[in-house]
Each structure stands twice: as C-alpha cells, then as structure tokens.
Short mmCIF file of C-alpha atoms in Angstrom, two decimals:
data_model
loop_
_atom_site.label_atom_id
_atom_site.label_comp_id
_atom_site.label_asym_id
_atom_site.label_seq_id
_atom_site.Cartn_x
_atom_site.Cartn_y
_atom_site.Cartn_z
CA GLN A 142 -215.10 -106.41 8.63
CA LYS A 143 -211.86 -105.21 7.08
CA GLU A 144 -209.14 -103.99 9.38
CA VAL A 145 -208.85 -100.74 7.42
CA GLU A 146 -211.63 -99.09 5.45
CA GLN A 147 -211.01 -96.46 2.80
CA ASP A 148 -213.44 -94.97 0.30
CA PRO A 149 -212.14 -95.84 -3.19
CA GLY A 150 -213.49 -92.68 -4.77
CA PRO A 151 -212.85 -91.37 -7.32
CA LEU A 152 -212.72 -87.97 -5.70
CA SER A 153 -212.71 -85.11 -8.17
CA VAL A 154 -211.89 -81.56 -7.06
CA PRO A 155 -210.95 -78.29 -8.78
CA GLU A 156 -207.40 -77.04 -8.59
CA GLY A 157 -206.76 -75.07 -5.39
CA ALA A 158 -209.34 -76.95 -3.33
CA ILE A 159 -208.64 -78.46 0.06
CA VAL A 160 -208.78 -82.24 -0.16
CA SER A 161 -209.69 -84.48 2.74
CA LEU A 162 -208.89 -88.18 2.51
CA ASN A 163 -209.91 -90.53 5.29
CA CYS A 164 -209.54 -94.02 6.65
CA THR A 165 -211.23 -95.79 9.50
CA TYR A 166 -209.93 -98.82 11.29
CA SER A 167 -211.12 -101.36 13.78
CA ASN A 168 -208.02 -102.40 15.72
CA SER A 169 -207.30 -100.07 18.62
CA ALA A 170 -203.77 -101.49 18.86
CA PHE A 171 -202.60 -99.66 15.74
CA GLN A 172 -199.93 -97.17 16.68
CA TYR A 173 -198.16 -96.18 13.48
CA PHE A 174 -200.03 -94.55 10.64
CA MET A 175 -198.86 -93.83 7.12
CA TRP A 176 -200.08 -92.22 3.94
CA TYR A 177 -198.68 -93.24 0.59
CA ARG A 178 -199.24 -91.68 -2.82
CA GLN A 179 -199.24 -93.90 -5.88
CA TYR A 180 -199.16 -92.61 -9.41
CA SER A 181 -200.39 -94.87 -12.17
CA ARG A 182 -197.96 -97.72 -12.90
CA LYS A 183 -195.56 -96.62 -10.16
CA GLY A 184 -194.74 -97.88 -6.71
CA PRO A 185 -196.28 -96.12 -3.69
CA GLU A 186 -194.35 -93.18 -2.26
CA LEU A 187 -194.38 -92.44 1.45
CA LEU A 188 -195.97 -89.05 2.15
CA MET A 189 -196.58 -88.95 5.87
CA TYR A 190 -195.72 -91.16 8.82
CA THR A 191 -197.16 -90.50 12.24
CA TYR A 192 -197.13 -92.18 15.60
CA SER A 193 -200.18 -92.21 17.86
CA SER A 194 -202.72 -89.38 17.93
CA GLY A 195 -202.28 -85.83 16.81
CA ASN A 196 -201.41 -83.80 13.74
CA LYS A 197 -198.34 -83.67 11.56
CA GLU A 198 -197.76 -81.12 8.86
CA ASP A 199 -195.40 -81.22 5.90
CA GLY A 200 -195.80 -78.46 3.35
CA ARG A 201 -199.27 -78.67 1.85
CA PHE A 202 -199.97 -81.98 3.57
CA THR A 203 -201.37 -82.52 7.05
CA ALA A 204 -201.91 -85.93 8.58
CA GLN A 205 -204.32 -86.26 11.45
CA VAL A 206 -204.86 -89.23 13.73
CA ASP A 207 -207.78 -89.59 16.11
CA LYS A 208 -207.27 -92.84 17.96
CA SER A 209 -210.38 -92.39 20.08
CA SER A 210 -212.49 -92.46 16.92
CA LYS A 211 -210.18 -94.85 15.05
CA TYR A 212 -210.03 -92.36 12.22
CA ILE A 213 -207.14 -90.91 10.26
CA SER A 214 -207.12 -88.14 7.69
CA LEU A 215 -204.83 -86.61 5.14
CA PHE A 216 -205.49 -83.02 4.14
CA ILE A 217 -204.03 -81.50 1.00
CA ARG A 218 -204.11 -77.70 0.78
CA ASP A 219 -204.04 -75.80 -2.48
CA SER A 220 -204.40 -79.01 -4.46
CA GLN A 221 -202.62 -79.22 -7.79
CA PRO A 222 -203.21 -81.39 -10.87
CA SER A 223 -199.93 -83.11 -10.00
CA ASP A 224 -201.60 -84.36 -6.81
CA SER A 225 -203.86 -86.55 -8.95
CA ALA A 226 -203.02 -90.07 -7.83
CA THR A 227 -204.26 -92.87 -5.63
CA TYR A 228 -203.70 -92.32 -1.91
CA LEU A 229 -203.25 -95.32 0.34
CA CYS A 230 -203.48 -95.26 4.09
CA ALA A 231 -201.57 -97.86 6.08
CA MET A 232 -201.11 -98.69 9.73
CA ARG A 233 -199.43 -101.19 11.97
CA TYR A 234 -199.01 -102.34 15.54
CA ASN A 235 -196.93 -105.43 15.05
CA PHE A 236 -193.33 -105.05 13.98
CA ASN A 237 -193.74 -106.13 10.39
CA LYS A 238 -197.48 -106.48 9.89
CA PHE A 239 -198.87 -103.60 7.87
CA TYR A 240 -202.50 -103.09 7.01
CA PHE A 241 -203.40 -101.08 3.92
CA GLY A 242 -206.56 -99.34 2.86
CA SER A 243 -207.82 -100.03 -0.63
CA GLY A 244 -206.78 -96.56 -1.82
CA THR A 245 -208.69 -93.42 -2.83
CA LYS A 246 -208.29 -92.17 -6.36
CA LEU A 247 -207.99 -88.38 -6.46
CA ASN A 248 -208.40 -86.27 -9.56
CA VAL A 249 -207.53 -82.57 -9.36
CA LYS A 250 -208.94 -80.74 -12.34
CA PRO A 251 -207.05 -77.73 -13.76
CA GLY B 304 -186.22 -90.52 2.15
CA ALA B 305 -185.00 -94.06 1.74
CA VAL B 306 -184.60 -95.35 -1.81
CA VAL B 307 -185.60 -98.76 -3.07
CA SER B 308 -184.90 -99.84 -6.62
CA GLN B 309 -186.37 -102.66 -8.66
CA HIS B 310 -185.08 -104.30 -11.77
CA PRO B 311 -186.30 -104.81 -14.39
CA SER B 312 -189.06 -102.23 -14.58
CA ARG B 313 -190.78 -104.17 -17.30
CA VAL B 314 -190.42 -107.71 -18.61
CA ILE B 315 -192.19 -109.65 -21.30
CA CYS B 316 -191.64 -113.38 -21.43
CA LYS B 317 -193.02 -116.52 -22.99
CA SER B 318 -195.22 -118.90 -21.06
CA GLY B 319 -193.19 -121.52 -19.22
CA THR B 320 -190.11 -119.42 -18.62
CA SER B 321 -188.88 -118.16 -15.27
CA VAL B 322 -188.45 -114.50 -14.46
CA LYS B 323 -186.32 -112.99 -11.72
CA ILE B 324 -187.06 -109.58 -10.22
CA GLU B 325 -184.51 -107.83 -8.03
CA CYS B 326 -185.27 -105.43 -5.21
CA ARG B 327 -182.49 -103.35 -3.66
CA SER B 328 -182.40 -100.91 -0.79
CA LEU B 329 -179.88 -98.30 -1.89
CA ASP B 330 -179.19 -96.26 1.22
CA PHE B 331 -180.26 -98.36 4.17
CA GLN B 332 -180.11 -101.91 5.42
CA ALA B 333 -183.36 -103.72 4.83
CA THR B 334 -183.80 -106.42 7.42
CA THR B 335 -187.28 -107.05 6.09
CA MET B 336 -188.55 -106.94 2.54
CA PHE B 337 -192.08 -107.37 1.32
CA TRP B 338 -193.37 -108.48 -2.06
CA TYR B 339 -196.71 -107.29 -3.35
CA ARG B 340 -198.80 -107.90 -6.39
CA GLN B 341 -201.18 -105.33 -7.79
CA PHE B 342 -203.86 -105.84 -10.40
CA PRO B 343 -205.16 -102.87 -12.43
CA LYS B 344 -207.19 -100.44 -10.36
CA GLN B 345 -206.84 -102.63 -7.28
CA SER B 346 -204.94 -102.21 -4.07
CA LEU B 347 -201.76 -103.93 -3.01
CA MET B 348 -201.90 -107.63 -2.26
CA LEU B 349 -199.14 -108.83 0.04
CA MET B 350 -197.55 -111.99 -1.28
CA ALA B 351 -194.77 -112.63 1.21
CA THR B 352 -192.55 -111.15 3.88
CA SER B 353 -188.88 -112.01 4.01
CA ASN B 354 -186.27 -111.37 6.67
CA GLU B 355 -182.62 -111.35 5.74
CA GLY B 356 -181.09 -114.78 6.03
CA SER B 357 -184.30 -116.68 6.70
CA LYS B 358 -187.11 -118.21 4.71
CA ALA B 359 -189.91 -116.02 3.48
CA THR B 360 -193.34 -116.12 5.07
CA TYR B 361 -195.99 -116.44 2.41
CA GLU B 362 -199.54 -115.18 2.63
CA GLN B 363 -202.38 -117.62 2.36
CA GLY B 364 -203.05 -118.65 -1.21
CA VAL B 365 -199.60 -117.71 -2.54
CA GLU B 366 -197.69 -120.68 -3.93
CA LYS B 367 -194.21 -120.64 -2.50
CA ASP B 368 -192.90 -123.06 -5.12
CA LYS B 369 -194.07 -120.75 -7.85
CA PHE B 370 -192.92 -117.48 -6.31
CA LEU B 371 -189.43 -118.09 -4.98
CA ILE B 372 -188.10 -115.39 -2.69
CA ASN B 373 -184.50 -115.02 -1.66
CA HIS B 374 -183.29 -112.37 0.78
CA ALA B 375 -179.62 -113.16 0.87
CA SER B 376 -178.28 -109.80 2.01
CA LEU B 377 -179.41 -106.68 3.83
CA THR B 378 -179.78 -104.81 0.57
CA LEU B 379 -181.08 -107.36 -1.90
CA SER B 380 -184.13 -109.57 -2.25
CA THR B 381 -185.20 -111.43 -5.37
CA LEU B 382 -188.54 -112.77 -6.50
CA THR B 383 -188.46 -115.51 -9.12
CA VAL B 384 -191.68 -116.36 -10.89
CA THR B 385 -191.15 -119.94 -12.01
CA SER B 386 -192.81 -121.43 -15.07
CA ALA B 387 -194.72 -118.22 -15.64
CA HIS B 388 -198.18 -118.32 -17.21
CA PRO B 389 -200.38 -115.54 -18.58
CA GLU B 390 -202.33 -115.38 -15.32
CA ASP B 391 -199.09 -114.37 -13.58
CA SER B 392 -199.06 -111.16 -15.59
CA SER B 393 -199.27 -108.36 -13.08
CA PHE B 394 -197.50 -105.43 -11.45
CA TYR B 395 -195.07 -106.66 -8.79
CA ILE B 396 -193.87 -104.22 -6.16
CA CYS B 397 -191.31 -104.75 -3.44
CA SER B 398 -190.80 -102.72 -0.32
CA ALA B 399 -188.08 -102.64 2.29
CA LYS B 400 -187.93 -101.84 5.97
CA SER B 401 -185.02 -101.52 8.35
CA SER B 402 -184.88 -102.99 11.81
CA GLY B 403 -185.88 -99.94 13.84
CA ALA B 404 -189.08 -100.38 15.81
CA THR B 405 -190.51 -97.14 14.49
CA ASP B 406 -189.40 -97.63 10.89
CA THR B 407 -191.84 -97.90 8.03
CA GLN B 408 -191.56 -99.56 4.64
CA TYR B 409 -190.39 -97.88 1.47
CA PHE B 410 -191.56 -99.10 -1.90
CA GLY B 411 -189.73 -99.79 -5.11
CA PRO B 412 -191.04 -98.47 -8.43
CA GLY B 413 -192.56 -101.81 -9.44
CA THR B 414 -192.04 -104.35 -12.21
CA ARG B 415 -194.64 -104.95 -14.87
CA LEU B 416 -194.62 -108.59 -15.92
CA THR B 417 -196.37 -109.68 -19.08
CA VAL B 418 -196.45 -113.39 -19.87
CA LEU B 419 -197.40 -114.21 -23.44
#
C-alpha cells in the first residue's frame, strides 16, 4: 500500500465549478500537509500548507485536513481555465521526509 | 513565497558528456535541498536529499556515481549527470527547504535534459 493515494484523474469541469481534489494516507504520524500546483513542464508551486487537522482558506482555495479519516482535500471555488494543471498533495512527519501523491490532472473548460 | 531558481532551464547534449544543473535559493537559506526526476505524465521521483556541507543521501536505485550532488553553501546545490546517455533524458527538478521544523520545500522551475 502506498503511503499517499491520489486519484490521477483527469478531472474535467466547466469554468466556474467547485473542484474537490483529495488524497488519502495511511500513516497517522503525518502532521504537515501541502498542496502543490504544477503546470506542464514547470516545477511545482506551493499552494497551501497546513498543520494538523482543520481548514485553511486562501482566496479561492481551501485546504481541509481530517486526521481521523486520514483524508485531505483541496477545494477550488469559481474554477478558471488557468487552474488547469496537475495538483500534487504532499505530507510529512519526519523533518525532511516528504511523501507525495501521484498528482491529479485538472482540466477546467471555458 | 520563497524563490528557488534552476539553471539551465533546458540543455541538449551529446551522449557521453557531463551536464551540471544548478539550484539556488534566492531569498532564504536552504539547509536541505532535494533533487527529483520526473518522466512525462508521471509524478515526482525523489533522487537524493542533500544537507549543506554533508554528503547527499541517495534513494534506492539511484547511482550516486552517475548523479553527483554537491551542496556547498546554504544557497546553492548542483547536480552533475556524468557520462550522460539518452536514457538520462528527463525533467530534473530541485527543491529547497530551510531549517525550521515547520518549513516546507519550495521547488525550482525544472531543467529539461535531452541527451542525443
């Protein structure tokens, strides 16, 4: 079993839709949770960084962590074509050991 | 947010040559840098983790004599692909992290290596 599971998609939605991206994990020791956005042929860009359970909001993005279910989500409101990218979840417990999901490819259609 | 640069962004070389890729943290001190490789439509594959001033820790299956990593300062790490072959063609991405316990890693823009 992988440490972090993420549906690869692709996920295709119309412009303006609410997007929900999810990851599940198996290690209850994970404490720090991240979402990265990666455009084609570019390096990943940090979108959200949360510690422990709860919600964090930044503009159109909301990150949610449910440690009891070992489940994290990224919600994108009012999705735009420019949001079309691959979204990677990541998490860690150890100082330098990060675990990445395989990435979900999102396509927002105009 | 923190900025990490990579140079070059793209390199084409002949088989058998060595290629050096630089990774710099521009506005913070990176005590740890990571090197990843990414194949088309696939996720990141961690190659090695390096801490400033010490030897890199390579992931299983990564040849340390082929992929030389140097992290000589708190703002610079280099990856040298020695005697490159066509199968080394890939997208190489570095990331950097400072020493804070809550800090995360910030990625560079990547380097596309093509070995002819």
